[in-house]
Short mmCIF file of C-alpha atoms and ligand atoms in Angstrom, two decimals:
data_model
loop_
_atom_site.label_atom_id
_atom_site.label_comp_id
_atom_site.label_asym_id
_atom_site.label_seq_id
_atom_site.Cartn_x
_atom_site.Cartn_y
_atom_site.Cartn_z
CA UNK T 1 56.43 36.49 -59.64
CA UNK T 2 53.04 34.47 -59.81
CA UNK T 3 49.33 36.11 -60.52
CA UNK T 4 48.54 36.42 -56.96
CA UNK T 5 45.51 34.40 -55.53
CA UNK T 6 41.83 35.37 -55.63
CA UNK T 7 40.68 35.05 -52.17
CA UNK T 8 36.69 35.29 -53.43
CA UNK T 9 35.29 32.11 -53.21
CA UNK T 10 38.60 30.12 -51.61
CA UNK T 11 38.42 26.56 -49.76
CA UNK T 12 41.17 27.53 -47.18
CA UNK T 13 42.31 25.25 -44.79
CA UNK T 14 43.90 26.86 -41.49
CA UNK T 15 46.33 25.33 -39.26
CA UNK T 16 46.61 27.11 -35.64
CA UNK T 17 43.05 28.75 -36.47
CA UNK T 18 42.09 28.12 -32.69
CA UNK T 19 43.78 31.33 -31.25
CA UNK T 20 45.93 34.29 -32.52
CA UNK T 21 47.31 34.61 -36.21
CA UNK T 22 45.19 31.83 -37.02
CA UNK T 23 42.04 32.79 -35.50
CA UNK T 24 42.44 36.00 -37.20
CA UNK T 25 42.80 34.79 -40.90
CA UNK T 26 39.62 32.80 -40.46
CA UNK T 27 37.99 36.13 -39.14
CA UNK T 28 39.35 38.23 -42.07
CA UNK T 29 38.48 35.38 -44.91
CA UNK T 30 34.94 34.54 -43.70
CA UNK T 31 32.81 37.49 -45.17
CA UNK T 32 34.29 36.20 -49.13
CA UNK T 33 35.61 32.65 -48.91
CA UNK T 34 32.83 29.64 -49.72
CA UNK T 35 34.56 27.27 -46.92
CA UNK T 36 37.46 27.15 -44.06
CA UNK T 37 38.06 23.82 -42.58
CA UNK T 38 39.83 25.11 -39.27
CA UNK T 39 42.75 22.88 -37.79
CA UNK T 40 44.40 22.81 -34.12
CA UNK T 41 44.35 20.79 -30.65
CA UNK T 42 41.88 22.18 -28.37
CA UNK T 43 38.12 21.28 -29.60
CA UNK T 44 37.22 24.18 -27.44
CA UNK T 45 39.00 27.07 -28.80
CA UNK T 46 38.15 25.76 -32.29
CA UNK T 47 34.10 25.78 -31.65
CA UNK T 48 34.60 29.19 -30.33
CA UNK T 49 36.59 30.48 -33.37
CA UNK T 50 34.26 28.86 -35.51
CA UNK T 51 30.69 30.02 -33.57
CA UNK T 52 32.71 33.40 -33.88
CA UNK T 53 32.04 33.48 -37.57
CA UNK T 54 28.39 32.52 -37.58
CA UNK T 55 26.59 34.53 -39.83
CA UNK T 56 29.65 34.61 -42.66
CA UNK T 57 30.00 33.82 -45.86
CA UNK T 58 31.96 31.15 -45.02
CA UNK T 59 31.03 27.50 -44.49
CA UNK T 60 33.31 26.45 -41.19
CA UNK T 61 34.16 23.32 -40.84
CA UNK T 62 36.69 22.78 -37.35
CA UNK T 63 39.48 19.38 -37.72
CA UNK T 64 40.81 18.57 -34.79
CA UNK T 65 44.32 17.21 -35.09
CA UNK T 66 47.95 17.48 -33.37
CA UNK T 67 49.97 18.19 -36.11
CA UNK T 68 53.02 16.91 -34.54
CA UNK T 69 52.45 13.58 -34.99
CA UNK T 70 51.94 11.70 -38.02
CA UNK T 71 48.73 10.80 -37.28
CA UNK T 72 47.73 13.97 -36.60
CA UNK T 73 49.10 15.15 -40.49
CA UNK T 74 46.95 12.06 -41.44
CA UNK T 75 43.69 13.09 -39.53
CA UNK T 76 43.40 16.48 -42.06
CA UNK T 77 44.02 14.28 -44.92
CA UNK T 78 41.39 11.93 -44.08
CA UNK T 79 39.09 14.53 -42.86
CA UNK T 80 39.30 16.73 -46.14
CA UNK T 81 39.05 13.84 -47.89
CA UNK T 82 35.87 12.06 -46.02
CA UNK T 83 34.11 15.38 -45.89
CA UNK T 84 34.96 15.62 -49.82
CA UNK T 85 36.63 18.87 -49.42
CA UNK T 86 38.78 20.21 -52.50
CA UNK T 87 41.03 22.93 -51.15
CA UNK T 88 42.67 25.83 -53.05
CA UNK T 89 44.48 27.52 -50.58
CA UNK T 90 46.42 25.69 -47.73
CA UNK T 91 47.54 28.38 -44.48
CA UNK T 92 50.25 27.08 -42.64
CA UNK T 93 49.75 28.58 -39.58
CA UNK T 94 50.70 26.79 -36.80
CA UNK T 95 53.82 27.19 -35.20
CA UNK T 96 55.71 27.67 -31.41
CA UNK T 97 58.41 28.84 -29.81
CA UNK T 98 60.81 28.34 -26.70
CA UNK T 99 61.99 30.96 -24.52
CA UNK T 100 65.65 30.08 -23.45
CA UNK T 101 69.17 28.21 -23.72
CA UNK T 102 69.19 25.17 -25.67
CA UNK T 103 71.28 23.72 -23.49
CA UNK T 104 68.94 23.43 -20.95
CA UNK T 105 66.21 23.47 -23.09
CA UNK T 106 63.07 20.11 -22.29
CA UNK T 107 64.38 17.50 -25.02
CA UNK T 108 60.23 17.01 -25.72
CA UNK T 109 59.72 20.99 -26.38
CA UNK T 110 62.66 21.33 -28.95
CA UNK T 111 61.10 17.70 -30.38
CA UNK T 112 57.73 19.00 -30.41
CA UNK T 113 58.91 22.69 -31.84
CA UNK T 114 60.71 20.73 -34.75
CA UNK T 115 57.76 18.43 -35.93
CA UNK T 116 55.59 21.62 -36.03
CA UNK T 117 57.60 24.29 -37.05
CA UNK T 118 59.28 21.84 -39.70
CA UNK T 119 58.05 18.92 -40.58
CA UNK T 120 54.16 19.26 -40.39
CA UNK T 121 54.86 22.28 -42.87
CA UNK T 122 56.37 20.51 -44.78
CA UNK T 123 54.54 17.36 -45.15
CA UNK T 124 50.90 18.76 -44.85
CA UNK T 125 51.99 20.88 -47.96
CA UNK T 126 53.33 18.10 -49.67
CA UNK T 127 50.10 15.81 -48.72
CA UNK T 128 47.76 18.69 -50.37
CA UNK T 129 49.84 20.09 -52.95
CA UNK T 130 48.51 17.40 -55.50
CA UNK T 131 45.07 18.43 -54.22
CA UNK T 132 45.21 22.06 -54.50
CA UNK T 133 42.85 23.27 -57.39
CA UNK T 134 44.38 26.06 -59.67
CA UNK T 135 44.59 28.91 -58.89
CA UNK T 136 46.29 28.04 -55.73
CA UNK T 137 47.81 29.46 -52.75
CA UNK T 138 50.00 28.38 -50.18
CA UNK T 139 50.62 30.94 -46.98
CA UNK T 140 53.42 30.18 -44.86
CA UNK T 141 54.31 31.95 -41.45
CA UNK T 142 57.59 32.01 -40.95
CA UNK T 143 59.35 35.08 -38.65
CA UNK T 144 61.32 38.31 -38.38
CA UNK T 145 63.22 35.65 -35.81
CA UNK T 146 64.20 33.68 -38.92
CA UNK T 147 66.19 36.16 -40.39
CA UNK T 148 68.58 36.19 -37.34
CA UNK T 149 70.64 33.58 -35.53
CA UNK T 150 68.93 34.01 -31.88
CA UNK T 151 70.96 33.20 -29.02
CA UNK T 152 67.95 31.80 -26.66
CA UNK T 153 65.68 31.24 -29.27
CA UNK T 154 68.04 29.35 -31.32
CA UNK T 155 65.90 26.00 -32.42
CA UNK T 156 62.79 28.44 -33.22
CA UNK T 157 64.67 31.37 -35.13
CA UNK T 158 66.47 27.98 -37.38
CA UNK T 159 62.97 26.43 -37.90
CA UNK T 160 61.63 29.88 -39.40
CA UNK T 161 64.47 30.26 -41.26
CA UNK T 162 64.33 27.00 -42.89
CA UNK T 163 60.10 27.96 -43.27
CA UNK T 164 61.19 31.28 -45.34
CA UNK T 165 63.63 29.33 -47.60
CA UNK T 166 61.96 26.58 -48.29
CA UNK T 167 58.65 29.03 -48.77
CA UNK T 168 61.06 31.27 -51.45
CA UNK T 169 61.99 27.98 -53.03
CA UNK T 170 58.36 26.63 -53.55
CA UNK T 171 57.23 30.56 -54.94
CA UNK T 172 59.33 30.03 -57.98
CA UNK T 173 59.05 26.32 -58.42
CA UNK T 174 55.27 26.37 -58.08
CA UNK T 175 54.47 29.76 -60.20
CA UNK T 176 54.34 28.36 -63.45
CA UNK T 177 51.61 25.61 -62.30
CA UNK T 178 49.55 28.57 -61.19
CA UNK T 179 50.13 28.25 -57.19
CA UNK T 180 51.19 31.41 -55.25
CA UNK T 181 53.28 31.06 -52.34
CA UNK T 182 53.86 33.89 -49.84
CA UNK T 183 56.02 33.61 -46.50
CA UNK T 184 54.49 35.88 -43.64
CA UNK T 185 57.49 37.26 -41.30
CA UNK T 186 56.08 39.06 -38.35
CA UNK T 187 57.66 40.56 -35.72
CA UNK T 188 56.66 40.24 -31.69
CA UNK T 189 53.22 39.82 -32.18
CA UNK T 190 50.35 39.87 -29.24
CA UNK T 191 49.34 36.50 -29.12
CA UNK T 192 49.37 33.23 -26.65
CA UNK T 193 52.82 32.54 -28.77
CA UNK T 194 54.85 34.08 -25.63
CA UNK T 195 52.75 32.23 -23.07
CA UNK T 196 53.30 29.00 -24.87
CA UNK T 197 57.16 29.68 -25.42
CA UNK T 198 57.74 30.59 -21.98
CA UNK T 199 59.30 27.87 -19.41
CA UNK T 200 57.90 26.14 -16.78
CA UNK T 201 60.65 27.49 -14.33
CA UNK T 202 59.62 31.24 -15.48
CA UNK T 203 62.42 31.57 -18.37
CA UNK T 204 61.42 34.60 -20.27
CA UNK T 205 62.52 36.51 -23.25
CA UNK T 206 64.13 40.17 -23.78
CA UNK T 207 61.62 41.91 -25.35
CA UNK T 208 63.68 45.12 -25.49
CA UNK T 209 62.92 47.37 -28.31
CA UNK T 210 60.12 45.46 -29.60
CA UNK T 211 57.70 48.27 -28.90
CA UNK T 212 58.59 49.25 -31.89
CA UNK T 213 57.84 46.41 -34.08
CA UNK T 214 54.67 45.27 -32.17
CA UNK T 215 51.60 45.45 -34.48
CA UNK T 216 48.14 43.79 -33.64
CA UNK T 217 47.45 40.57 -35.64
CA UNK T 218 44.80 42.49 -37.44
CA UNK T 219 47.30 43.93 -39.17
CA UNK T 220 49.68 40.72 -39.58
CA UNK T 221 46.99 38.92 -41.28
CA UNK T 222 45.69 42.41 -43.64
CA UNK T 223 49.15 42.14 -45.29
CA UNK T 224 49.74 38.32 -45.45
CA UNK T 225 46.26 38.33 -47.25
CA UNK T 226 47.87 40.98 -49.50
CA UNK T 227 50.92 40.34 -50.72
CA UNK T 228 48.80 36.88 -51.07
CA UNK T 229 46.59 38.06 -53.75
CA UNK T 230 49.08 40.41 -54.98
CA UNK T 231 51.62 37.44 -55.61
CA UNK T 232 54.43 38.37 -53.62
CA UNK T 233 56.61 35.50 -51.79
CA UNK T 234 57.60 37.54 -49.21
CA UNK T 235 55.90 39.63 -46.57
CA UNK T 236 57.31 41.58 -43.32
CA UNK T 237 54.02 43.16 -41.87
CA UNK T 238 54.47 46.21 -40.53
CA UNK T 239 56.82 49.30 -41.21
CA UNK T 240 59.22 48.25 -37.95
CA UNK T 241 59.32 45.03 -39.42
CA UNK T 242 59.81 45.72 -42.97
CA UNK T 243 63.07 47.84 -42.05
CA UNK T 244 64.13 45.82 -39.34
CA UNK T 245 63.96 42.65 -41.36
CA UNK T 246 65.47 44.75 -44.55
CA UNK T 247 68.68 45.65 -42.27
CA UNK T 248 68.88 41.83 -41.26
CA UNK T 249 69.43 40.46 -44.06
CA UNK T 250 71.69 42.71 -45.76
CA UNK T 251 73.95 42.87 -42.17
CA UNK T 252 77.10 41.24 -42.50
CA UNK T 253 77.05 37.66 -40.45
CA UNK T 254 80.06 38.77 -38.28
CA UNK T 255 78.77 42.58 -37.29
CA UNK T 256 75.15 40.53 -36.30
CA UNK T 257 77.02 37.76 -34.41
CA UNK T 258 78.85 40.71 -32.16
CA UNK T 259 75.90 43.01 -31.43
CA UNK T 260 74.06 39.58 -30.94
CA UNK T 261 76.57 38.10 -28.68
CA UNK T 262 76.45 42.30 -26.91
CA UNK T 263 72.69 42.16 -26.13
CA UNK T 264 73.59 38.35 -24.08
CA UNK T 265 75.98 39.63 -22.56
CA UNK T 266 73.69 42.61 -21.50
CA UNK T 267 70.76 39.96 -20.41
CA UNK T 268 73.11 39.00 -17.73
N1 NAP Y 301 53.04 36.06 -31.98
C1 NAP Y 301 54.23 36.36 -32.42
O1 NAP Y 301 54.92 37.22 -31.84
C2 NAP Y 301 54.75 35.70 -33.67
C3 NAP Y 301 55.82 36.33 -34.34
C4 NAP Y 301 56.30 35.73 -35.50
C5 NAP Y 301 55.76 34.56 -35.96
N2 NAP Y 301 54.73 33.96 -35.27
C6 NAP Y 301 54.20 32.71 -35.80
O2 NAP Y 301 52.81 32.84 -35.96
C7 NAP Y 301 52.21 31.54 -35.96
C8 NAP Y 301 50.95 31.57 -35.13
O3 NAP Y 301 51.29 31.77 -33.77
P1 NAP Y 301 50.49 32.79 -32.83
O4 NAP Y 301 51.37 33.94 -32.57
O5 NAP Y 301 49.15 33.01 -33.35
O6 NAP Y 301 50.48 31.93 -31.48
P2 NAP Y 301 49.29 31.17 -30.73
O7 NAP Y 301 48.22 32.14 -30.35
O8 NAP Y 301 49.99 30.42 -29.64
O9 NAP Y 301 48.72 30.18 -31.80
C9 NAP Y 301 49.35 28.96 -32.13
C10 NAP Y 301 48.33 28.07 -32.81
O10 NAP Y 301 48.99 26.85 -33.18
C11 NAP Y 301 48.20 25.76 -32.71
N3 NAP Y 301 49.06 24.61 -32.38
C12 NAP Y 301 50.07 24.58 -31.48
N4 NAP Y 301 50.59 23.33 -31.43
C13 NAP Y 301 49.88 22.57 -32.30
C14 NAP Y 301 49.91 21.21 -32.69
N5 NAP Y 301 50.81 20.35 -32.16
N6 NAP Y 301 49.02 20.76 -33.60
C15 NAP Y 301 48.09 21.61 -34.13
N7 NAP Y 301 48.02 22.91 -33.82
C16 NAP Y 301 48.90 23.39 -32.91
C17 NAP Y 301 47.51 26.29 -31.45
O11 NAP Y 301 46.29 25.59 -31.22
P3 NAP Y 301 46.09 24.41 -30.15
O12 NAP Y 301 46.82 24.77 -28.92
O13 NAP Y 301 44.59 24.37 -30.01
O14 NAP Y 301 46.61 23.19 -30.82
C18 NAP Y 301 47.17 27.71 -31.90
O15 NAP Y 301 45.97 27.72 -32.65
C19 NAP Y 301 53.30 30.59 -35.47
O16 NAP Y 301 53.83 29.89 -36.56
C20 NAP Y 301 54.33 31.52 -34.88
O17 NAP Y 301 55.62 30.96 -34.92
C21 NAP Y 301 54.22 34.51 -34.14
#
């Protein structure tokens, strides 16, 4: 297990800090970090997130940049570096989902879901890993959905499963250089995630029994921050959660598969 982070005084840079889970760490790390450098899409939503925090701590700094595209992975790089910006803790944030069959899933959504979910992760962590001052800390939100193969949610519920392994993986390789890594798995969440993953023909999700997972984001973020400075590679926010994603993981594949392939079934 690594030291945990010190979140006084952090450089943190944000990805998806224009709305939701995103939005709220930059709230929650303003009053004690020296400077947040804030990355999405919509120049907007980012000066309102970031006009939101006058009066913090925090220095804010908004980077606008679609991290989909390689140029987009690029435009943070060249921004931290033009602006001379020496991060120590890199939130990896941004993330979306698709409500639906893959088979007749938009080939440009599941592309799109992909580069974000996977490879921006990936390579923006890579890209400021070298850069990182020590202590570190890496924060990456992955899903209660990756613990479970999700019919109609298939491509999303793989992407956060790869984003919890390859989190796990990077906690133990990185501890001895002084870096934490923690994974964030939240459960159904209320954010503009479900807006964003529904279709354009109306294609919605089941969202039975997730009452009783829901939390607010307030909540999400408290414990990512947490485990976080506490050192732990793995969170599941929320008591729902914890058990829910305790039971998923220990389930046999086959048992999951049926009562999976049951709950279809009952969708109609
Ligand atoms: N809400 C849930 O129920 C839930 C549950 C489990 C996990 N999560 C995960 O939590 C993370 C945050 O999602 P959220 O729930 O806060 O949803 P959200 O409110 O839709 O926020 C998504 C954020 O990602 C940004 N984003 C989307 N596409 C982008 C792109 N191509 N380049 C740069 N930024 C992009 C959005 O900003 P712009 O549109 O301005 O680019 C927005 O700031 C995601 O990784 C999601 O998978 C959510």
């Amino acid at each position: 297990m690594a030291n945990g982070f010190p979140l006084h005084n952090c450089r943190a840079v944000i990805t998806g800090a224009s709305s939701g889970l995103g939005a709220e760490f930059a709230r929650q790390l303003a009053p004690q970090a020296e400077l947040l450098v804030l990355v999405a899409r919509r120049v907007g939503a980012l000066e309102e997130v970031k006009s939101s925090l006058e009066g913090q701590k925090a220095r804010v700094f908004t980077c606008v940049a679609d991290l989909a595209t390689d140029g987009g992975l690029g435009a943070v790089c060249a921004f931290l570096e033009s602006h001379g910006i020496r991060p120590n803790l890199l939130i990896n944030n941004a993330g979306m989902g698709d409500y639906g069959s893959f088979m007749s899933s938009s080939a440009d959504k599941t592309r799109v879901q992909l580069d974000l979910n996977i490879t921006a992760l990936t390579m923006l962590t890579h890209a400021l890993l070298p850069l990182l001052e020590k202590p570190g800390g890496v924060v990456n939100v992955s899903s209660l959905a990756g613990t479970l193969p999700m019919p109609e949610l298939a491509v999303y519920a793989a992407s956060k499963s790869y984003v919890t392994s390859f989190s796990e993986a990077l906690a133990i390789e990185l501890a001895p250089q002084n870096i934490t890594v923690t994974c964030v798995c939240p459960g159904p969440t209320p954010t503009n995630f479900s807006q964003t993953a529904k279709r354009e023909d109306g294609t919605d999700t089941n969202r039975e029994g997730q009452d009783l997972l829901r939390i607010p984001p307030s909540q999400v973020v408290g414990e990512a921050l947490r485990a976080l400075r506490h050192g732990r590679a793995c969170v599941f926010p929320g008591l729902g959660v914890k058990v829910a994603g305790t039971l998923f993981r220990l389930m046999p594949r086959g048992l999951m598969r049926l009562l999976l392939r049951r709950r279809m079934k009952n969708n109609g």
